[in-house]
Amino acid sequence: MRAPLDLAAVEAMDAADPLRAMRERFILPEGVIYLDGNSLGAAAPAVFNELQKAATQEWAQDLIRAWNTAGWFDMPVALGDQLGRLIGAAAGQTVVCDTTSINIYKVLHAALAMRPDRSVIVAEGDSFPTDLYMAEGVASTRPGTVLRLEGVDAPDIEDLIDERVAVILVNHVNYKSGQLRDMAALTCKAHQVGALIIWDLCHTAGALPVELDSANADFAIGCTYKYLNGGPGAPAFIYAAKRHHDKVQQPLSGWWGHARPFAFEQGYVAGSGIRRFLCGTQPVLSMRALKGALDVWDDVDMAAVRKKSIALTDLFIQLVEGRCGAYGLELEGPRDGKQRGSQVSFLHAHGYQVMRALIERGVIGDFRAPSTIRFGFTPLYVGYKDVWQAVEVLEDILRTGAWQDARFAVKTAVT
């Protein structure tokens, strides 16, 4: 049984934290404990510096010349390599572009085209909805393609993988529960039957070490506005293992993916390498904002990030269950820190109202229907004292019944 913690012990954890100085690289509003970085990361001054330079100098002064002088045209690949370090990808295998949904569409089509004699897509029934929506859309364009779902067609995804499967689309971390999958083991299982696998890293990139190359992954997609702090609507990314580059064909054959984009030829000829996944002109200002966000990570040790993530989430679970356990909360995700991402979810019959009350008191998490209250812990700017104070507020809301206030029953969007 763990010894009871007090505030002094928690403050000592902050004092010994090797990442504590990283907090100064972010803008955190006064009076707010931000536990929703798994939905939208906090802003960093480095992001605004990049935006200011791109807008007032490169765009305003250099005008169209900036495509060359400021390297705008090459940013998708340059940023991809910078991001690749955080997901275990060697240079030339990651490109920043478009949105997560669009990238899922491109990569699913590419994988299916590489397995023309197969017609099954495997995914999770409790996947983030856009993954399933895009998989359904891809299947609708390919007669005979079947979508098998974990939790619907079989209890476990491994039970759905056989020689008829072309591609598996799977989340590394479940967006609701925080459950972490074994990337190397599931990738190996897919390859044993000749299937390809696409890893969704939306709730992984920037939260914990990822080793795409070491796991022998085929493809990955993900967003950059959560733990990577690229800003609302920041461009997404695609990873494709180098061994597949010469075989990749994706359906959105826009001019940026052309082998000779400035030749203005009538017929499409795919470019080389990871550039094959590019489509149209990319949002330069958003790309430059992302550069500022990624620069923050240049000297960050991902092993230290993971260690702190587990410590923060372990502490949160311990405090919530010790102080709020009598108020109807039930842990939804894994108890073992090694089996979860950087988030903790609890079930509560009135979770929506509880989260509304928390947000009003300055503790920002989020709600996922029907009854999940979810808290994301970004190790670069969340401290152990933040955890202590957040649980104090949660306990007070539950003990006093403050969540029952009529204002919190109105179902408006929870951020």
PDB file of C-alpha atoms in Angstrom, residues 198-389:
ATOM      1  CA  ILE A 198      -1.057   1.940 -40.529  1.00  0.00           C
ATOM      2  CA  TRP A 199      -0.491   3.405 -37.069  1.00  0.00           C
ATOM      3  CA  ASP A 200      -2.519   6.423 -35.942  1.00  0.00           C
ATOM      4  CA  LEU A 201      -0.167   8.446 -33.719  1.00  0.00           C
ATOM      5  CA  CYS A 202      -2.508  11.335 -32.908  1.00  0.00           C
ATOM      6  CA  HIS A 203      -2.383  10.573 -29.182  1.00  0.00           C
ATOM      7  CA  THR A 204       1.211   9.371 -29.229  1.00  0.00           C
ATOM      8  CA  ALA A 205       3.483  11.827 -31.051  1.00  0.00           C
ATOM      9  CA  GLY A 206       5.094  14.066 -28.452  1.00  0.00           C
ATOM     10  CA  ALA A 207       3.625  12.077 -25.555  1.00  0.00           C
ATOM     11  CA  LEU A 208       5.949   9.085 -25.492  1.00  0.00           C
ATOM     12  CA  PRO A 209       8.822   7.556 -27.458  1.00  0.00           C
ATOM     13  CA  VAL A 210       7.794   5.882 -30.711  1.00  0.00           C
ATOM     14  CA  GLU A 211      10.047   3.600 -32.762  1.00  0.00           C
ATOM     15  CA  LEU A 212       8.409   3.236 -36.172  1.00  0.00           C
ATOM     16  CA  ASP A 213      11.553   2.033 -37.918  1.00  0.00           C
ATOM     17  CA  SER A 214      12.519  -0.393 -35.166  1.00  0.00           C
ATOM     18  CA  ALA A 215       8.990  -1.816 -35.080  1.00  0.00           C
ATOM     19  CA  ASN A 216       9.149  -2.330 -38.863  1.00  0.00           C
ATOM     20  CA  ALA A 217       5.949  -0.292 -39.293  1.00  0.00           C
ATOM     21  CA  ASP A 218       4.638   0.263 -42.807  1.00  0.00           C
ATOM     22  CA  PHE A 219       2.793   3.569 -42.469  1.00  0.00           C
ATOM     23  CA  ALA A 220       1.723   6.051 -39.827  1.00  0.00           C
ATOM     24  CA  ILE A 221      -0.375   9.184 -39.708  1.00  0.00           C
ATOM     25  CA  GLY A 222      -0.985  11.734 -37.004  1.00  0.00           C
ATOM     26  CA  CYS A 223      -1.782  15.305 -36.055  1.00  0.00           C
ATOM     27  CA  THR A 224       0.507  17.971 -34.627  1.00  0.00           C
ATOM     28  CA  TYR A 225      -1.863  20.149 -32.597  1.00  0.00           C
ATOM     29  CA  LYS A 226      -2.049  17.940 -29.494  1.00  0.00           C
ATOM     30  CA  TYR A 227       1.159  17.057 -27.656  1.00  0.00           C
ATOM     31  CA  LEU A 228       3.293  18.680 -30.376  1.00  0.00           C
ATOM     32  CA  ASN A 229       1.587  22.068 -29.773  1.00  0.00           C
ATOM     33  CA  GLY A 230       1.417  23.152 -33.411  1.00  0.00           C
ATOM     34  CA  GLY A 231      -1.769  25.188 -32.938  1.00  0.00           C
ATOM     35  CA  PRO A 232      -5.426  24.671 -33.887  1.00  0.00           C
ATOM     36  CA  GLY A 233      -5.720  22.968 -37.266  1.00  0.00           C
ATOM     37  CA  ALA A 234      -1.955  22.522 -37.572  1.00  0.00           C
ATOM     38  CA  PRO A 235      -0.883  20.320 -40.508  1.00  0.00           C
ATOM     39  CA  ALA A 236      -0.840  16.567 -40.023  1.00  0.00           C
ATOM     40  CA  PHE A 237       1.852  14.098 -41.092  1.00  0.00           C
ATOM     41  CA  ILE A 238       2.434  10.831 -42.926  1.00  0.00           C
ATOM     42  CA  TYR A 239       5.173   8.277 -42.353  1.00  0.00           C
ATOM     43  CA  ALA A 240       5.935   5.666 -44.995  1.00  0.00           C
ATOM     44  CA  ALA A 241       8.756   3.169 -44.602  1.00  0.00           C
ATOM     45  CA  LYS A 242      11.418   3.713 -47.235  1.00  0.00           C
ATOM     46  CA  ARG A 243      11.074   0.143 -48.492  1.00  0.00           C
ATOM     47  CA  HIS A 244       7.594   1.021 -49.810  1.00  0.00           C
ATOM     48  CA  HIS A 245       8.359   4.296 -51.571  1.00  0.00           C
ATOM     49  CA  ASP A 246       8.788   2.938 -55.075  1.00  0.00           C
ATOM     50  CA  LYS A 247       5.493   1.021 -54.866  1.00  0.00           C
ATOM     51  CA  VAL A 248       3.299   3.719 -53.337  1.00  0.00           C
ATOM     52  CA  GLN A 249       0.425   5.097 -55.371  1.00  0.00           C
ATOM     53  CA  GLN A 250      -2.071   7.388 -53.691  1.00  0.00           C
ATOM     54  CA  PRO A 251      -5.217   8.798 -55.337  1.00  0.00           C
ATOM     55  CA  LEU A 252      -4.874  12.539 -54.604  1.00  0.00           C
ATOM     56  CA  SER A 253      -2.418  13.262 -57.372  1.00  0.00           C
ATOM     57  CA  GLY A 254      -1.956  16.985 -56.987  1.00  0.00           C
ATOM     58  CA  TRP A 255       0.802  19.093 -58.419  1.00  0.00           C
ATOM     59  CA  TRP A 256       2.986  19.147 -55.288  1.00  0.00           C
ATOM     60  CA  GLY A 257       3.375  15.391 -55.538  1.00  0.00           C
ATOM     61  CA  HIS A 258       4.409  15.513 -59.204  1.00  0.00           C
ATOM     62  CA  ALA A 259       7.924  14.502 -60.187  1.00  0.00           C
ATOM     63  CA  ARG A 260       8.356  17.830 -62.012  1.00  0.00           C
ATOM     64  CA  PRO A 261       5.839  20.241 -60.441  1.00  0.00           C
ATOM     65  CA  PHE A 262       7.081  23.258 -62.360  1.00  0.00           C
ATOM     66  CA  ALA A 263       7.138  21.576 -65.761  1.00  0.00           C
ATOM     67  CA  PHE A 264       3.334  21.992 -65.910  1.00  0.00           C
ATOM     68  CA  GLU A 265       2.867  18.774 -67.821  1.00  0.00           C
ATOM     69  CA  GLN A 266      -0.581  17.408 -68.621  1.00  0.00           C
ATOM     70  CA  GLY A 267      -0.016  13.861 -67.361  1.00  0.00           C
ATOM     71  CA  TYR A 268       0.692  12.996 -63.757  1.00  0.00           C
ATOM     72  CA  VAL A 269       4.034  11.418 -62.871  1.00  0.00           C
ATOM     73  CA  ALA A 270       4.534  10.682 -59.175  1.00  0.00           C
ATOM     74  CA  GLY A 271       7.515  12.237 -57.466  1.00  0.00           C
ATOM     75  CA  SER A 272      10.142  10.235 -55.644  1.00  0.00           C
ATOM     76  CA  GLY A 273      10.239   9.131 -52.029  1.00  0.00           C
ATOM     77  CA  ILE A 274       7.952  10.513 -49.372  1.00  0.00           C
ATOM     78  CA  ARG A 275       6.973  13.446 -51.614  1.00  0.00           C
ATOM     79  CA  ARG A 276       4.575  11.045 -53.361  1.00  0.00           C
ATOM     80  CA  PHE A 277       2.146  11.706 -50.515  1.00  0.00           C
ATOM     81  CA  LEU A 278       1.958  15.430 -51.185  1.00  0.00           C
ATOM     82  CA  CYS A 279      -1.069  16.789 -52.971  1.00  0.00           C
ATOM     83  CA  GLY A 280      -1.792  20.514 -53.287  1.00  0.00           C
ATOM     84  CA  THR A 281      -0.194  23.724 -52.060  1.00  0.00           C
ATOM     85  CA  GLN A 282       0.404  23.585 -48.330  1.00  0.00           C
ATOM     86  CA  PRO A 283      -0.565  26.283 -45.744  1.00  0.00           C
ATOM     87  CA  VAL A 284       2.696  28.130 -45.283  1.00  0.00           C
ATOM     88  CA  LEU A 285       1.776  30.134 -42.196  1.00  0.00           C
ATOM     89  CA  SER A 286       0.533  27.029 -40.412  1.00  0.00           C
ATOM     90  CA  MET A 287       3.686  25.219 -41.437  1.00  0.00           C
ATOM     91  CA  ARG A 288       5.833  28.017 -40.006  1.00  0.00           C
ATOM     92  CA  ALA A 289       3.857  27.950 -36.754  1.00  0.00           C
ATOM     93  CA  LEU A 290       4.537  24.222 -36.560  1.00  0.00           C
ATOM     94  CA  LYS A 291       8.242  24.844 -37.106  1.00  0.00           C
ATOM     95  CA  GLY A 292       8.272  27.033 -34.010  1.00  0.00           C
ATOM     96  CA  ALA A 293       6.503  24.309 -32.046  1.00  0.00           C
ATOM     97  CA  LEU A 294       8.884  21.585 -33.215  1.00  0.00           C
ATOM     98  CA  ASP A 295      11.930  23.723 -32.430  1.00  0.00           C
ATOM     99  CA  VAL A 296      10.902  23.501 -28.768  1.00  0.00           C
ATOM    100  CA  TRP A 297      11.587  19.752 -28.932  1.00  0.00           C
ATOM    101  CA  ASP A 298      15.106  19.932 -30.317  1.00  0.00           C
ATOM    102  CA  ASP A 299      16.809  19.265 -26.966  1.00  0.00           C
ATOM    103  CA  VAL A 300      14.077  17.180 -25.306  1.00  0.00           C
ATOM    104  CA  ASP A 301      14.805  13.615 -24.200  1.00  0.00           C
ATOM    105  CA  MET A 302      11.739  11.516 -25.025  1.00  0.00           C
ATOM    106  CA  ALA A 303      12.693   8.964 -22.382  1.00  0.00           C
ATOM    107  CA  ALA A 304      12.443  11.719 -19.757  1.00  0.00           C
ATOM    108  CA  VAL A 305       9.077  12.745 -21.201  1.00  0.00           C
ATOM    109  CA  ARG A 306       7.774   9.202 -20.868  1.00  0.00           C
ATOM    110  CA  LYS A 307       9.081   8.793 -17.327  1.00  0.00           C
ATOM    111  CA  LYS A 308       7.369  11.990 -16.200  1.00  0.00           C
ATOM    112  CA  SER A 309       4.182  11.121 -18.081  1.00  0.00           C
ATOM    113  CA  ILE A 310       3.840   7.856 -16.174  1.00  0.00           C
ATOM    114  CA  ALA A 311       4.639   9.582 -12.876  1.00  0.00           C
ATOM    115  CA  LEU A 312       2.048  12.331 -13.483  1.00  0.00           C
ATOM    116  CA  THR A 313      -0.694   9.931 -14.476  1.00  0.00           C
ATOM    117  CA  ASP A 314       0.119   7.493 -11.657  1.00  0.00           C
ATOM    118  CA  LEU A 315      -0.081  10.377  -9.183  1.00  0.00           C
ATOM    119  CA  PHE A 316      -3.399  11.544 -10.606  1.00  0.00           C
ATOM    120  CA  ILE A 317      -4.968   8.095 -10.351  1.00  0.00           C
ATOM    121  CA  GLN A 318      -3.664   7.648  -6.790  1.00  0.00           C
ATOM    122  CA  LEU A 319      -5.025  11.005  -5.647  1.00  0.00           C
ATOM    123  CA  VAL A 320      -8.376  10.723  -7.416  1.00  0.00           C
ATOM    124  CA  GLU A 321      -9.081   7.268  -6.079  1.00  0.00           C
ATOM    125  CA  GLY A 322      -7.864   8.210  -2.597  1.00  0.00           C
ATOM    126  CA  ARG A 323      -9.842  11.437  -2.331  1.00  0.00           C
ATOM    127  CA  CYS A 324     -12.748  11.069  -4.760  1.00  0.00           C
ATOM    128  CA  GLY A 325     -13.378   7.340  -4.814  1.00  0.00           C
ATOM    129  CA  ALA A 326     -16.645   7.606  -2.898  1.00  0.00           C
ATOM    130  CA  TYR A 327     -18.287   9.864  -5.487  1.00  0.00           C
ATOM    131  CA  GLY A 328     -19.012   7.481  -8.340  1.00  0.00           C
ATOM    132  CA  LEU A 329     -15.787   7.693 -10.339  1.00  0.00           C
ATOM    133  CA  GLU A 330     -14.464   4.579 -12.066  1.00  0.00           C
ATOM    134  CA  LEU A 331     -11.093   4.329 -13.794  1.00  0.00           C
ATOM    135  CA  GLU A 332     -11.713   3.626 -17.474  1.00  0.00           C
ATOM    136  CA  GLY A 333      -8.207   3.121 -18.822  1.00  0.00           C
ATOM    137  CA  PRO A 334      -5.206   1.023 -17.808  1.00  0.00           C
ATOM    138  CA  ARG A 335      -3.914   1.124 -14.238  1.00  0.00           C
ATOM    139  CA  ASP A 336      -0.423   0.070 -15.323  1.00  0.00           C
ATOM    140  CA  GLY A 337       1.394   3.190 -16.499  1.00  0.00           C
ATOM    141  CA  LYS A 338       3.334   1.203 -19.090  1.00  0.00           C
ATOM    142  CA  GLN A 339       0.056   0.262 -20.760  1.00  0.00           C
ATOM    143  CA  ARG A 340      -1.349   3.768 -21.238  1.00  0.00           C
ATOM    144  CA  GLY A 341      -0.554   6.945 -23.099  1.00  0.00           C
ATOM    145  CA  SER A 342      -0.250  10.325 -21.381  1.00  0.00           C
ATOM    146  CA  GLN A 343      -3.886  10.591 -20.345  1.00  0.00           C
ATOM    147  CA  VAL A 344      -6.260   9.281 -17.691  1.00  0.00           C
ATOM    148  CA  SER A 345      -9.979   8.708 -18.119  1.00  0.00           C
ATOM    149  CA  PHE A 346     -12.635   8.174 -15.496  1.00  0.00           C
ATOM    150  CA  LEU A 347     -16.265   7.212 -15.938  1.00  0.00           C
ATOM    151  CA  HIS A 348     -18.962   9.124 -14.091  1.00  0.00           C
ATOM    152  CA  ALA A 349     -22.719   8.974 -14.597  1.00  0.00           C
ATOM    153  CA  HIS A 350     -22.781  12.784 -14.782  1.00  0.00           C
ATOM    154  CA  GLY A 351     -19.417  13.241 -16.427  1.00  0.00           C
ATOM    155  CA  TYR A 352     -20.566  16.061 -18.681  1.00  0.00           C
ATOM    156  CA  GLN A 353     -21.724  18.198 -15.777  1.00  0.00           C
ATOM    157  CA  VAL A 354     -18.659  17.356 -13.701  1.00  0.00           C
ATOM    158  CA  MET A 355     -16.348  18.479 -16.501  1.00  0.00           C
ATOM    159  CA  ARG A 356     -18.324  21.681 -17.050  1.00  0.00           C
ATOM    160  CA  ALA A 357     -17.945  22.470 -13.359  1.00  0.00           C
ATOM    161  CA  LEU A 358     -14.201  21.729 -13.472  1.00  0.00           C
ATOM    162  CA  ILE A 359     -13.664  24.003 -16.445  1.00  0.00           C
ATOM    163  CA  GLU A 360     -15.487  26.847 -14.706  1.00  0.00           C
ATOM    164  CA  ARG A 361     -13.118  26.407 -11.764  1.00  0.00           C
ATOM    165  CA  GLY A 362     -10.076  26.613 -14.063  1.00  0.00           C
ATOM    166  CA  VAL A 363      -9.267  22.914 -14.406  1.00  0.00           C
ATOM    167  CA  ILE A 364      -9.546  22.193 -18.118  1.00  0.00           C
ATOM    168  CA  GLY A 365      -9.998  18.606 -19.225  1.00  0.00           C
ATOM    169  CA  ASP A 366     -12.633  17.281 -21.590  1.00  0.00           C
ATOM    170  CA  PHE A 367     -15.671  15.040 -21.871  1.00  0.00           C
ATOM    171  CA  ARG A 368     -16.314  12.195 -24.291  1.00  0.00           C
ATOM    172  CA  ALA A 369     -19.796  10.744 -24.593  1.00  0.00           C
ATOM    173  CA  PRO A 370     -21.456   9.003 -22.996  1.00  0.00           C
ATOM    174  CA  SER A 371     -19.731   9.267 -19.604  1.00  0.00           C
ATOM    175  CA  THR A 372     -15.951   9.748 -19.904  1.00  0.00           C
ATOM    176  CA  ILE A 373     -14.084  12.615 -18.268  1.00  0.00           C
ATOM    177  CA  ARG A 374     -10.627  12.730 -19.754  1.00  0.00           C
ATOM    178  CA  PHE A 375      -7.436  14.395 -18.577  1.00  0.00           C
ATOM    179  CA  GLY A 376      -4.289  14.811 -20.679  1.00  0.00           C
ATOM    180  CA  PHE A 377      -0.887  15.311 -19.091  1.00  0.00           C
ATOM    181  CA  THR A 378       1.698  17.094 -21.223  1.00  0.00           C
ATOM    182  CA  PRO A 379       5.016  16.577 -19.404  1.00  0.00           C
ATOM    183  CA  LEU A 380       6.635  19.669 -20.900  1.00  0.00           C
ATOM    184  CA  TYR A 381       4.317  22.053 -19.067  1.00  0.00           C
ATOM    185  CA  VAL A 382       2.220  20.124 -16.530  1.00  0.00           C
ATOM    186  CA  GLY A 383       3.711  19.794 -13.051  1.00  0.00           C
ATOM    187  CA  TYR A 384       3.019  17.566 -10.091  1.00  0.00           C
ATOM    188  CA  LYS A 385       1.530  20.422  -8.080  1.00  0.00           C
ATOM    189  CA  ASP A 386      -0.912  20.977 -10.964  1.00  0.00           C
ATOM    190  CA  VAL A 387      -2.087  17.404 -10.417  1.00  0.00           C
ATOM    191  CA  TRP A 388      -2.518  17.947  -6.679  1.00  0.00           C
ATOM    192  CA  GLN A 389      -4.496  21.150  -7.169  1.00  0.00           C
TER     193      GLN A 389
END
